[in-house]
mmCIF file of C-alpha atoms in Angstrom:
data_model
loop_
_atom_site.group_PDB
_atom_site.id
_atom_site.type_symbol
_atom_site.label_atom_id
_atom_site.label_comp_id
_atom_site.label_asym_id
_atom_site.label_seq_id
_atom_site.Cartn_x
_atom_site.Cartn_y
_atom_site.Cartn_z
ATOM 1 C CA UNK A 1 -16.125 -14.999 -19.950
ATOM 2 C CA UNK A 2 -14.722 -17.674 -22.077
ATOM 3 C CA UNK A 3 -13.016 -15.041 -24.119
ATOM 4 C CA UNK A 4 -11.432 -13.348 -21.266
ATOM 5 C CA UNK A 5 -9.905 -16.618 -19.990
ATOM 6 C CA UNK A 6 -8.720 -17.469 -23.382
ATOM 7 C CA UNK A 7 -6.984 -14.115 -23.886
ATOM 8 C CA UNK A 8 -5.350 -14.474 -20.687
ATOM 9 C CA UNK A 9 -4.125 -17.837 -21.545
ATOM 10 C CA UNK A 10 -2.795 -16.737 -24.886
ATOM 11 C CA UNK A 11 -1.006 -13.913 -23.292
ATOM 12 C CA UNK A 12 0.673 -15.967 -20.612
ATOM 13 C CA UNK A 13 1.522 -18.616 -23.316
ATOM 14 C CA UNK A 14 3.217 -15.976 -25.377
ATOM 15 C CA UNK A 15 5.301 -14.645 -22.520
ATOM 16 C CA UNK A 16 6.327 -18.154 -21.624
ATOM 17 C CA UNK A 17 7.448 -19.004 -25.052
ATOM 18 C CA UNK A 18 9.601 -15.925 -25.143
ATOM 19 C CA UNK A 19 11.011 -16.289 -21.612
ATOM 20 C CA UNK A 20 14.606 -16.555 -23.111
ATOM 21 C CA UNK A 21 14.049 -13.581 -25.382
ATOM 22 C CA UNK A 22 15.633 -10.320 -24.440
ATOM 23 C CA UNK A 23 12.971 -7.956 -26.146
ATOM 24 C CA UNK A 24 9.263 -7.921 -25.695
ATOM 25 C CA UNK A 25 6.750 -5.348 -27.236
ATOM 26 C CA UNK A 26 3.545 -4.812 -25.378
ATOM 27 C CA UNK A 27 0.820 -3.129 -27.539
ATOM 28 C CA UNK A 28 -2.294 -2.261 -25.511
ATOM 29 C CA UNK A 29 -5.087 0.172 -26.385
ATOM 30 C CA UNK A 30 -3.591 2.627 -23.963
ATOM 31 C CA UNK A 31 -0.885 3.248 -21.414
ATOM 32 C CA UNK A 32 -1.301 5.050 -18.070
ATOM 33 C CA UNK A 33 2.356 5.923 -17.314
ATOM 34 C CA UNK A 34 1.725 6.858 -13.666
ATOM 35 C CA UNK A 35 0.746 10.418 -14.501
ATOM 36 C CA UNK A 36 -0.909 10.554 -17.784
ATOM 37 C CA UNK A 37 -3.027 8.423 -20.255
ATOM 38 C CA UNK A 38 -1.687 7.843 -23.720
ATOM 39 C CA UNK A 39 -3.703 6.185 -26.371
ATOM 40 C CA UNK A 40 -2.231 3.826 -28.823
ATOM 41 C CA UNK A 41 1.033 3.717 -27.129
ATOM 42 C CA UNK A 42 3.346 0.729 -26.553
ATOM 43 C CA UNK A 43 6.135 -0.424 -24.387
ATOM 44 C CA UNK A 44 9.260 -2.442 -25.111
ATOM 45 C CA UNK A 45 10.713 -4.408 -22.348
ATOM 46 C CA UNK A 46 14.449 -5.416 -22.420
ATOM 47 C CA UNK A 47 15.461 -7.965 -19.731
ATOM 48 C CA UNK A 48 14.088 -6.589 -16.577
ATOM 49 C CA UNK A 49 13.846 -2.837 -17.477
ATOM 50 C CA UNK A 50 11.529 -0.578 -19.574
ATOM 51 C CA UNK A 51 13.445 0.104 -22.690
ATOM 52 C CA UNK A 52 11.091 2.403 -24.805
ATOM 53 C CA UNK A 53 7.815 4.083 -24.191
ATOM 54 C CA UNK A 54 6.313 5.736 -27.259
ATOM 55 C CA UNK A 55 3.501 5.832 -29.659
ATOM 56 C CA UNK A 56 2.813 2.593 -31.465
ATOM 57 C CA UNK A 57 3.327 4.406 -34.761
ATOM 58 C CA UNK A 58 6.907 5.503 -33.807
ATOM 59 C CA UNK A 59 7.790 2.166 -32.060
ATOM 60 C CA UNK A 60 6.814 0.060 -35.275
ATOM 61 C CA UNK A 61 8.850 2.170 -37.649
ATOM 62 C CA UNK A 62 12.021 0.278 -36.509
ATOM 63 C CA UNK A 63 11.042 -2.874 -34.817
ATOM 64 C CA UNK A 64 13.942 -5.465 -34.381
ATOM 65 C CA UNK A 65 13.094 -8.563 -36.355
ATOM 66 C CA UNK A 66 13.591 -10.863 -33.187
ATOM 67 C CA UNK A 67 11.246 -8.869 -30.994
ATOM 68 C CA UNK A 68 8.093 -10.648 -29.642
ATOM 69 C CA UNK A 69 4.934 -8.618 -30.109
ATOM 70 C CA UNK A 70 2.003 -9.065 -27.562
ATOM 71 C CA UNK A 71 -1.245 -7.585 -28.538
ATOM 72 C CA UNK A 72 -3.385 -6.483 -25.639
ATOM 73 C CA UNK A 73 -6.559 -5.478 -27.301
ATOM 74 C CA UNK A 74 -9.131 -3.536 -25.104
ATOM 75 C CA UNK A 75 -6.615 -3.376 -22.400
ATOM 76 C CA UNK A 76 -4.721 -0.690 -20.379
ATOM 77 C CA UNK A 77 -1.132 -0.964 -19.307
ATOM 78 C CA UNK A 78 -0.140 0.719 -16.076
ATOM 79 C CA UNK A 79 3.092 0.646 -13.819
ATOM 80 C CA UNK A 80 2.851 -2.115 -11.052
ATOM 81 C CA UNK A 81 0.681 -0.758 -8.339
ATOM 82 C CA UNK A 82 2.138 0.177 -4.951
ATOM 83 C CA UNK A 83 0.242 -0.715 -1.871
ATOM 84 C CA UNK A 84 1.113 1.970 0.745
ATOM 85 C CA UNK A 85 -0.383 0.391 3.918
ATOM 86 C CA UNK A 86 -0.622 -3.347 4.412
ATOM 87 C CA UNK A 87 -0.246 -5.857 7.214
ATOM 88 C CA UNK A 88 0.686 -9.095 5.695
ATOM 89 C CA UNK A 89 0.756 -10.825 9.124
ATOM 90 C CA UNK A 90 -2.840 -9.971 9.825
ATOM 91 C CA UNK A 91 -6.058 -11.375 8.210
ATOM 92 C CA UNK A 92 -9.731 -9.907 8.378
ATOM 93 C CA UNK A 93 -10.977 -9.031 11.829
ATOM 94 C CA UNK A 94 -14.198 -10.674 11.057
ATOM 95 C CA UNK A 95 -12.498 -13.929 10.720
ATOM 96 C CA UNK A 96 -10.300 -13.686 13.961
ATOM 97 C CA UNK A 97 -10.310 -10.603 16.188
ATOM 98 C CA UNK A 98 -7.083 -8.646 16.188
ATOM 99 C CA UNK A 99 -6.415 -9.564 19.953
ATOM 100 C CA UNK A 100 -6.709 -13.228 19.152
ATOM 101 C CA UNK A 101 -4.374 -13.055 16.289
ATOM 102 C CA UNK A 102 -1.691 -11.435 18.341
ATOM 103 C CA UNK A 103 -2.109 -13.559 21.365
ATOM 104 C CA UNK A 104 -3.404 -16.927 20.129
ATOM 105 C CA UNK A 105 -1.946 -17.530 16.719
ATOM 106 C CA UNK A 106 1.527 -19.014 16.562
ATOM 107 C CA UNK A 107 4.048 -16.871 14.841
ATOM 108 C CA UNK A 108 4.694 -19.897 12.496
ATOM 109 C CA UNK A 109 1.142 -20.104 11.645
ATOM 110 C CA UNK A 110 1.008 -16.206 11.046
ATOM 111 C CA UNK A 111 4.009 -16.434 8.739
ATOM 112 C CA UNK A 112 2.338 -19.157 6.578
ATOM 113 C CA UNK A 113 -0.731 -16.913 6.139
ATOM 114 C CA UNK A 114 1.655 -14.059 5.346
ATOM 115 C CA UNK A 115 3.156 -15.987 2.552
ATOM 116 C CA UNK A 116 -0.246 -16.520 1.040
ATOM 117 C CA UNK A 117 -1.242 -12.928 1.504
ATOM 118 C CA UNK A 118 1.852 -11.742 -0.374
ATOM 119 C CA UNK A 119 1.184 -13.845 -3.271
ATOM 120 C CA UNK A 120 -2.392 -12.672 -3.417
ATOM 121 C CA UNK A 121 -1.229 -9.065 -3.237
ATOM 122 C CA UNK A 122 1.041 -9.551 -6.151
ATOM 123 C CA UNK A 123 -1.356 -11.308 -8.444
ATOM 124 C CA UNK A 124 -3.847 -8.493 -7.753
ATOM 125 C CA UNK A 125 -1.263 -6.179 -9.566
ATOM 126 C CA UNK A 126 0.533 -4.850 -6.577
ATOM 127 C CA UNK A 127 4.240 -5.092 -7.243
ATOM 128 C CA UNK A 128 5.446 -3.144 -4.410
ATOM 129 C CA UNK A 129 4.004 -2.817 -0.843
ATOM 130 C CA UNK A 130 4.824 -1.045 2.322
ATOM 131 C CA UNK A 131 4.146 -3.267 5.334
ATOM 132 C CA UNK A 132 3.657 -1.140 8.367
ATOM 133 C CA UNK A 133 4.277 -3.545 11.232
ATOM 134 C CA UNK A 134 3.998 -7.122 11.917
ATOM 135 C CA UNK A 135 1.558 -6.630 14.941
ATOM 136 C CA UNK A 136 3.129 -8.973 17.309
ATOM 137 C CA UNK A 137 5.020 -11.129 14.781
ATOM 138 C CA UNK A 138 8.351 -9.613 15.870
ATOM 139 C CA UNK A 139 10.926 -9.379 12.954
ATOM 140 C CA UNK A 140 9.283 -11.938 10.684
ATOM 141 C CA UNK A 141 8.770 -9.515 7.985
ATOM 142 C CA UNK A 142 12.497 -9.446 7.420
ATOM 143 C CA UNK A 143 12.499 -13.111 6.584
ATOM 144 C CA UNK A 144 9.420 -12.726 4.547
ATOM 145 C CA UNK A 145 11.051 -9.941 2.468
ATOM 146 C CA UNK A 146 14.243 -11.890 1.888
ATOM 147 C CA UNK A 147 12.097 -15.015 0.748
ATOM 148 C CA UNK A 148 10.429 -12.843 -1.827
ATOM 149 C CA UNK A 149 13.685 -11.097 -2.862
ATOM 150 C CA UNK A 150 15.551 -14.586 -3.226
ATOM 151 C CA UNK A 151 12.599 -15.930 -5.400
ATOM 152 C CA UNK A 152 11.580 -18.524 -2.738
ATOM 153 C CA UNK A 153 8.030 -17.248 -2.649
ATOM 154 C CA UNK A 154 5.878 -14.813 -4.710
ATOM 155 C CA UNK A 155 5.013 -11.467 -3.526
ATOM 156 C CA UNK A 156 5.707 -7.711 -4.076
ATOM 157 C CA UNK A 157 8.959 -6.064 -3.274
ATOM 158 C CA UNK A 158 8.635 -5.022 0.401
ATOM 159 C CA UNK A 159 9.375 -1.861 2.349
ATOM 160 C CA UNK A 160 8.896 -2.981 6.007
ATOM 161 C CA UNK A 161 8.575 -1.315 9.371
ATOM 162 C CA UNK A 162 9.186 -4.464 11.491
ATOM 163 C CA UNK A 163 7.850 -4.045 14.930
ATOM 164 C CA UNK A 164 6.813 -0.400 15.021
ATOM 165 C CA UNK A 165 7.075 1.844 18.177
ATOM 166 C CA UNK A 166 4.617 2.617 20.739
ATOM 167 C CA UNK A 167 4.482 4.598 24.032
ATOM 168 C CA UNK A 168 4.339 2.147 26.959
ATOM 169 C CA UNK A 169 0.757 1.520 28.083
ATOM 170 C CA UNK A 170 -0.725 3.057 25.023
ATOM 171 C CA UNK A 171 -1.256 0.145 22.650
ATOM 172 C CA UNK A 172 -2.921 -3.310 22.745
ATOM 173 C CA UNK A 173 -3.940 -5.966 23.796
ATOM 174 C CA UNK A 174 -4.577 -4.460 27.238
ATOM 175 C CA UNK A 175 -8.056 -5.759 28.397
ATOM 176 C CA UNK A 176 -6.349 -7.942 31.122
ATOM 177 C CA UNK A 177 -5.589 -7.684 34.650
ATOM 178 C CA UNK A 178 -2.932 -5.206 35.569
ATOM 179 C CA UNK A 179 -1.098 -8.093 37.161
ATOM 180 C CA UNK A 180 -0.634 -9.763 33.934
ATOM 181 C CA UNK A 181 1.841 -8.569 31.189
ATOM 182 C CA UNK A 182 0.833 -9.675 27.714
ATOM 183 C CA UNK A 183 2.648 -9.370 24.403
ATOM 184 C CA UNK A 184 2.009 -6.077 22.575
ATOM 185 C CA UNK A 185 1.236 -5.449 18.865
ATOM 186 C CA UNK A 186 4.251 -3.269 18.590
ATOM 187 C CA UNK A 187 7.461 -2.322 20.680
ATOM 188 C CA UNK A 188 7.243 -0.305 23.785
ATOM 189 C CA UNK A 189 9.794 2.702 24.051
ATOM 190 C CA UNK A 190 10.083 5.755 26.186
ATOM 191 C CA UNK A 191 12.769 8.502 26.977
ATOM 192 C CA UNK A 192 15.835 9.461 25.118
ATOM 193 C CA UNK A 193 17.986 6.426 25.584
ATOM 194 C CA UNK A 194 15.215 3.754 25.012
ATOM 195 C CA UNK A 195 13.843 5.601 22.059
ATOM 196 C CA UNK A 196 17.266 5.752 20.381
ATOM 197 C CA UNK A 197 18.173 2.273 21.211
ATOM 198 C CA UNK A 198 15.015 0.694 19.909
ATOM 199 C CA UNK A 199 14.811 2.743 16.712
ATOM 200 C CA UNK A 200 18.325 1.754 16.063
ATOM 201 C CA UNK A 201 17.588 -1.932 16.891
ATOM 202 C CA UNK A 202 14.712 -2.051 14.379
ATOM 203 C CA UNK A 203 16.865 -0.596 11.803
ATOM 204 C CA UNK A 204 19.684 -2.908 12.454
ATOM 205 C CA UNK A 205 17.246 -5.889 12.143
ATOM 206 C CA UNK A 206 16.072 -4.794 8.742
ATOM 207 C CA UNK A 207 13.461 -2.033 8.985
ATOM 208 C CA UNK A 208 13.314 0.209 5.872
ATOM 209 C CA UNK A 209 11.307 2.681 7.673
ATOM 210 C CA UNK A 210 10.124 3.509 11.256
ATOM 211 C CA UNK A 211 6.603 3.579 12.219
ATOM 212 C CA UNK A 212 5.207 5.213 15.447
ATOM 213 C CA UNK A 213 1.788 5.415 17.017
ATOM 214 C CA UNK A 214 1.438 9.106 17.550
ATOM 215 C CA UNK A 215 -1.860 8.545 19.224
ATOM 216 C CA UNK A 216 -4.066 5.622 20.222
ATOM 217 C CA UNK A 217 -7.207 4.671 22.095
ATOM 218 C CA UNK A 218 -5.852 5.232 25.730
ATOM 219 C CA UNK A 219 -7.659 8.175 26.705
ATOM 220 C CA UNK A 220 -9.426 8.377 30.119
ATOM 221 C CA UNK A 221 -12.647 7.206 28.417
ATOM 222 C CA UNK A 222 -11.070 4.990 25.949
ATOM 223 C CA UNK A 223 -10.934 7.644 23.263
ATOM 224 C CA UNK A 224 -7.858 8.235 21.015
ATOM 225 C CA UNK A 225 -5.296 10.409 22.675
ATOM 226 C CA UNK A 226 -1.627 11.454 21.869
ATOM 227 C CA UNK A 227 1.160 9.339 22.922
ATOM 228 C CA UNK A 228 4.667 10.427 22.326
ATOM 229 C CA UNK A 229 5.501 14.052 23.014
ATOM 230 C CA UNK A 230 6.929 16.244 20.257
ATOM 231 C CA UNK A 231 10.415 15.987 21.619
ATOM 232 C CA UNK A 232 10.171 12.254 21.483
ATOM 233 C CA UNK A 233 8.779 12.168 17.865
ATOM 234 C CA UNK A 234 11.647 14.483 16.820
ATOM 235 C CA UNK A 235 14.308 12.225 18.469
ATOM 236 C CA UNK A 236 12.864 9.127 16.647
ATOM 237 C CA UNK A 237 12.829 11.008 13.319
ATOM 238 C CA UNK A 238 16.372 12.270 13.719
ATOM 239 C CA UNK A 239 17.704 8.763 14.655
ATOM 240 C CA UNK A 240 15.939 7.146 11.789
ATOM 241 C CA UNK A 241 17.037 9.977 9.359
ATOM 242 C CA UNK A 242 20.656 9.611 10.278
ATOM 243 C CA UNK A 243 20.502 5.987 8.963
ATOM 244 C CA UNK A 244 18.492 7.108 5.820
ATOM 245 C CA UNK A 245 15.099 5.899 6.995
ATOM 246 C CA UNK A 246 11.879 7.878 6.851
ATOM 247 C CA UNK A 247 9.398 7.786 9.867
ATOM 248 C CA UNK A 248 5.696 7.462 9.292
ATOM 249 C CA UNK A 249 2.879 8.020 11.906
ATOM 250 C CA UNK A 250 -0.421 6.331 12.855
ATOM 251 C CA UNK A 251 -2.373 9.331 13.775
ATOM 252 C CA UNK A 252 -6.140 10.179 13.893
ATOM 253 C CA UNK A 253 -6.427 13.055 16.589
ATOM 254 C CA UNK A 254 -5.691 16.590 15.880
ATOM 255 C CA UNK A 255 -2.987 16.829 18.472
ATOM 256 C CA UNK A 256 -1.483 13.518 17.468
ATOM 257 C CA UNK A 257 -1.345 14.646 13.914
ATOM 258 C CA UNK A 258 0.137 17.941 14.755
ATOM 259 C CA UNK A 259 2.979 16.662 16.835
ATOM 260 C CA UNK A 260 3.745 13.999 14.068
ATOM 261 C CA UNK A 261 3.914 16.505 11.345
ATOM 262 C CA UNK A 262 5.941 19.120 13.345
ATOM 263 C CA UNK A 263 8.164 16.154 14.585
ATOM 264 C CA UNK A 264 9.101 15.471 10.893
ATOM 265 C CA UNK A 265 7.295 12.313 9.950
ATOM 266 C CA UNK A 266 6.687 11.844 6.200
ATOM 267 C CA UNK A 267 3.285 10.308 5.960
ATOM 268 C CA UNK A 268 0.170 10.287 8.373
ATOM 269 C CA UNK A 269 -1.768 7.084 8.441
ATOM 270 C CA UNK A 270 -5.442 7.348 8.940
ATOM 271 C CA UNK A 271 -5.915 11.060 9.881
ATOM 272 C CA UNK A 272 -9.646 10.400 10.728
ATOM 273 C CA UNK A 273 -10.169 13.659 12.619
ATOM 274 C CA UNK A 274 -7.987 16.006 10.631
ATOM 275 C CA UNK A 275 -9.113 19.621 10.580
ATOM 276 C CA UNK A 276 -8.582 22.253 7.973
ATOM 277 C CA UNK A 277 -5.767 23.767 9.967
ATOM 278 C CA UNK A 278 -4.047 20.390 10.127
ATOM 279 C CA UNK A 279 -4.358 19.685 6.319
ATOM 280 C CA UNK A 280 -2.862 23.190 5.525
ATOM 281 C CA UNK A 281 0.098 22.271 8.018
ATOM 282 C CA UNK A 282 0.534 18.979 6.180
ATOM 283 C CA UNK A 283 0.474 20.610 2.764
ATOM 284 C CA UNK A 284 2.887 23.288 3.890
ATOM 285 C CA UNK A 285 5.150 20.571 5.398
ATOM 286 C CA UNK A 286 4.961 18.292 2.247
ATOM 287 C CA UNK A 287 3.597 15.505 4.627
ATOM 288 C CA UNK A 288 1.391 12.781 2.671
ATOM 289 C CA UNK A 289 -1.876 11.451 3.918
ATOM 290 C CA UNK A 290 -2.581 7.660 3.674
ATOM 291 C CA UNK A 291 -6.206 7.798 4.488
ATOM 292 C CA UNK A 292 -7.018 4.011 4.722
ATOM 293 C CA UNK A 293 -10.661 4.641 3.692
ATOM 294 C CA UNK A 294 -11.403 0.981 3.324
ATOM 295 C CA UNK A 295 -10.346 -0.011 6.649
ATOM 296 C CA UNK A 296 -12.939 2.247 8.392
ATOM 297 C CA UNK A 297 -15.487 1.044 5.701
ATOM 298 C CA UNK A 298 -14.643 -2.718 6.610
ATOM 299 C CA UNK A 299 -14.771 -2.202 10.337
ATOM 300 C CA UNK A 300 -18.140 -0.446 10.302
ATOM 301 C CA UNK A 301 -19.567 -3.451 8.299
ATOM 302 C CA UNK A 302 -18.180 -5.874 10.713
ATOM 303 C CA UNK A 303 -20.039 -4.043 13.430
ATOM 304 C CA UNK A 304 -23.268 -4.573 11.671
ATOM 305 C CA UNK A 305 -23.625 -1.638 9.110
ATOM 306 C CA UNK A 306 -25.301 -3.007 5.968
ATOM 307 C CA UNK A 307 -23.589 -0.901 3.343
ATOM 308 C CA UNK A 308 -25.934 0.135 0.506
ATOM 309 C CA UNK A 309 -28.988 -0.520 2.736
ATOM 310 C CA UNK A 310 -28.394 1.347 5.962
ATOM 311 C CA UNK A 311 -27.622 4.949 6.318
ATOM 312 C CA UNK A 312 -23.677 5.755 6.535
ATOM 313 C CA UNK A 313 -22.570 5.515 10.153
ATOM 314 C CA UNK A 314 -21.275 8.889 11.540
ATOM 315 C CA UNK A 315 -17.758 7.611 11.370
ATOM 316 C CA UNK A 316 -18.060 7.180 7.599
ATOM 317 C CA UNK A 317 -19.776 10.541 7.160
ATOM 318 C CA UNK A 318 -16.955 12.258 9.034
ATOM 319 C CA UNK A 319 -14.300 10.541 6.979
ATOM 320 C CA UNK A 320 -15.915 11.688 3.874
ATOM 321 C CA UNK A 321 -15.794 15.360 5.035
ATOM 322 C CA UNK A 322 -12.204 15.163 6.272
ATOM 323 C CA UNK A 323 -10.958 13.403 3.142
ATOM 324 C CA UNK A 324 -12.657 16.109 0.974
ATOM 325 C CA UNK A 325 -11.009 18.846 3.181
ATOM 326 C CA UNK A 326 -7.554 17.244 2.633
ATOM 327 C CA UNK A 327 -7.992 17.242 -1.094
ATOM 328 C CA UNK A 328 -9.105 20.728 -1.169
ATOM 329 C CA UNK A 329 -6.281 21.867 1.056
ATOM 330 C CA UNK A 330 -3.846 20.364 -1.457
ATOM 331 C CA UNK A 331 -2.624 17.507 0.755
ATOM 332 C CA UNK A 332 -0.841 14.812 -1.329
ATOM 333 C CA UNK A 333 -2.721 11.461 -1.028
ATOM 334 C CA UNK A 334 -0.857 8.207 -0.801
ATOM 335 C CA UNK A 335 -2.796 4.942 -1.590
ATOM 336 C CA UNK A 336 -3.156 2.572 1.089
ATOM 337 C CA UNK A 337 -5.953 0.601 2.487
ATOM 338 C CA UNK A 338 -4.668 -0.856 5.868
ATOM 339 C CA UNK A 339 -5.054 -4.219 4.163
ATOM 340 C CA UNK A 340 -5.195 -7.048 6.754
ATOM 341 C CA UNK A 341 -8.244 -5.394 8.377
ATOM 342 C CA UNK A 342 -9.913 -6.509 5.153
ATOM 343 C CA UNK A 343 -8.664 -9.355 2.709
ATOM 344 C CA UNK A 344 -5.449 -9.327 0.989
ATOM 345 C CA UNK A 345 -5.787 -9.275 -2.735
ATOM 346 C CA UNK A 346 -8.859 -6.981 -2.434
ATOM 347 C CA UNK A 347 -6.370 -3.954 -2.274
ATOM 348 C CA UNK A 348 -8.429 -2.360 -5.217
ATOM 349 C CA UNK A 349 -11.175 -1.537 -2.682
ATOM 350 C CA UNK A 350 -9.343 1.552 -1.498
ATOM 351 C CA UNK A 351 -9.060 2.784 -5.027
ATOM 352 C CA UNK A 352 -12.710 2.492 -5.589
ATOM 353 C CA UNK A 353 -13.327 4.196 -2.273
ATOM 354 C CA UNK A 354 -11.047 7.103 -3.103
ATOM 355 C CA UNK A 355 -13.060 7.737 -6.303
ATOM 356 C CA UNK A 356 -16.235 7.432 -4.405
ATOM 357 C CA UNK A 357 -14.952 9.925 -1.818
ATOM 358 C CA UNK A 358 -14.102 12.529 -4.428
ATOM 359 C CA UNK A 359 -11.015 11.703 -6.320
ATOM 360 C CA UNK A 360 -10.888 11.436 -10.108
ATOM 361 C CA UNK A 361 -9.924 7.830 -11.364
ATOM 362 C CA UNK A 362 -6.564 9.148 -12.844
ATOM 363 C CA UNK A 363 -5.763 11.001 -9.602
ATOM 364 C CA UNK A 364 -6.399 7.846 -7.515
ATOM 365 C CA UNK A 365 -4.334 5.745 -9.927
ATOM 366 C CA UNK A 366 -1.598 8.355 -9.581
ATOM 367 C CA UNK A 367 -1.672 7.914 -5.811
ATOM 368 C CA UNK A 368 -1.207 4.143 -6.311
ATOM 369 C CA UNK A 369 1.799 4.527 -8.701
ATOM 370 C CA UNK A 370 3.840 7.760 -9.067
ATOM 371 C CA UNK A 371 2.734 9.493 -5.981
ATOM 372 C CA UNK A 372 3.598 6.575 -3.794
ATOM 373 C CA UNK A 373 6.824 5.967 -5.482
ATOM 374 C CA UNK A 374 7.786 9.519 -4.730
ATOM 375 C CA UNK A 375 6.563 9.451 -1.203
ATOM 376 C CA UNK A 376 8.357 6.057 -0.422
ATOM 377 C CA UNK A 377 11.491 7.128 -2.188
ATOM 378 C CA UNK A 378 11.463 4.371 -4.802
ATOM 379 C CA UNK A 379 10.776 6.619 -7.810
ATOM 380 C CA UNK A 380 14.108 5.791 -9.382
ATOM 381 C CA UNK A 381 13.055 2.081 -9.568
ATOM 382 C CA UNK A 382 9.164 1.848 -9.866
ATOM 383 C CA UNK A 383 5.953 3.787 -10.179
ATOM 384 C CA UNK A 384 6.113 4.959 -13.652
ATOM 385 C CA UNK A 385 6.133 3.574 -17.016
ATOM 386 C CA UNK A 386 9.332 5.228 -17.972
ATOM 387 C CA UNK A 387 12.587 4.254 -19.884
ATOM 388 C CA UNK A 388 15.154 2.799 -17.375
ATOM 389 C CA UNK A 389 12.853 1.928 -14.590
ATOM 390 C CA UNK A 390 12.118 -1.598 -13.528
ATOM 391 C CA UNK A 391 9.691 -3.580 -15.676
ATOM 392 C CA UNK A 392 6.955 -3.672 -12.992
ATOM 393 C CA UNK A 393 3.776 -3.592 -15.043
ATOM 394 C CA UNK A 394 0.132 -4.598 -14.791
ATOM 395 C CA UNK A 395 -2.190 -4.890 -17.604
ATOM 396 C CA UNK A 396 -5.966 -4.715 -17.018
ATOM 397 C CA UNK A 397 -8.937 -5.247 -19.358
ATOM 398 C CA UNK A 398 -10.987 -2.153 -19.984
ATOM 399 C CA UNK A 399 -10.026 1.502 -19.015
ATOM 400 C CA UNK A 400 -9.570 2.176 -15.169
ATOM 401 C CA UNK A 401 -8.898 5.781 -15.849
ATOM 402 C CA UNK A 402 -12.534 6.021 -16.725
ATOM 403 C CA UNK A 403 -14.009 3.161 -14.715
ATOM 404 C CA UNK A 404 -11.927 2.665 -11.685
ATOM 405 C CA UNK A 405 -13.419 -0.816 -11.020
ATOM 406 C CA UNK A 406 -11.636 -2.154 -14.216
ATOM 407 C CA UNK A 407 -8.422 -2.079 -12.161
ATOM 408 C CA UNK A 408 -9.696 -5.272 -10.847
ATOM 409 C CA UNK A 409 -9.705 -6.986 -14.414
ATOM 410 C CA UNK A 410 -6.038 -8.123 -14.159
ATOM 411 C CA UNK A 411 -4.771 -9.906 -17.189
ATOM 412 C CA UNK A 412 -0.987 -9.510 -16.785
ATOM 413 C CA UNK A 413 1.341 -8.811 -13.989
ATOM 414 C CA UNK A 414 5.085 -8.467 -14.466
ATOM 415 C CA UNK A 415 7.481 -7.883 -11.611
ATOM 416 C CA UNK A 416 11.114 -7.124 -12.525
ATOM 417 C CA UNK A 417 10.680 -8.235 -16.111
ATOM 418 C CA UNK A 418 9.315 -11.518 -15.097
ATOM 419 C CA UNK A 419 5.707 -12.666 -15.847
ATOM 420 C CA UNK A 420 3.754 -13.736 -12.767
ATOM 421 C CA UNK A 421 1.335 -16.523 -13.527
ATOM 422 C CA UNK A 422 -2.206 -15.543 -12.229
ATOM 423 C CA UNK A 423 -3.286 -19.265 -12.205
#
């Protein structure tokens, strides 16, 4: 433990001393470039960009005299990780139930928490994050994103969905008298004019993408059922596309997923009850699945399941089967845990579960880097260790391409060429 802390301190000190230098040479044991693993490779950073990625032998043939060399023994260098499904304005439901967060916590209080959550996310190695709704905190993610971009606070570069869209009556909180109208966790919208107006309004306020709830727990007996019609989803998607924004969908029922896929959404969030037919349709339409395995796992534990001691609940068993079917059908898998249901900074929990549920470590790491970059249309900026891309880098001790839990052993985080202090 002492050695690890000393190594980290030396690395940070080295970076601080060369903060004014234009060239830094990172020399780890291996580089995972977002797609493949390369042993004894190195990376040269110039200002805020990746300049060179090559074998250490080739790099060291013509090293500039003024370059700063940082040795990273027994370490793996990766692209900055990309969190695909987070809610920075939420915190774990076993601390405060979702309803109480939405109805009882002031937005100012929730924003303060979101600032802390953003910093924890970045320090865990996640330099980009897709926040899929403020859950009742209005457009406060717009200000959070600006504060990060302006360097006022620490956090990942954000792709934000602002309020998200729901069909009237379908979402929550709603365990109140019908005489009382309470704030909702997303924005209600129905019909042609209303859907167009509210989609455009969210874009105008700063949304990078539009999120819809294609189904939710509003069935006759409280079961999940579809919300928006196929025509409504197509309208939302077309309206968003006209402004260059993608649409993504919360969906867990077969019919909700089918409508969302046929309606043109780009990612399905959760997908708990997907069938082989649905997975084939998603693969055919090039729609990604963000399975959020860790969220269901966390909620089951909050409800009393003692993981590792008790048998797995039926919900977890079904999720294992559906996730395996999606993999076998060739569905592209996004990385995203629905963080906020569980603690921010513990984002790696989803990676570990993806491997436990059947993915190889390198495939899970691809999901959290290059696959997410492609899915979220940021592949010209981040997601790979590649010349010309942003110097978003995480260095971990060990080899997460063999032992996925090593992704937690974060030693260095760089965002846009700047070292992030982990203290």
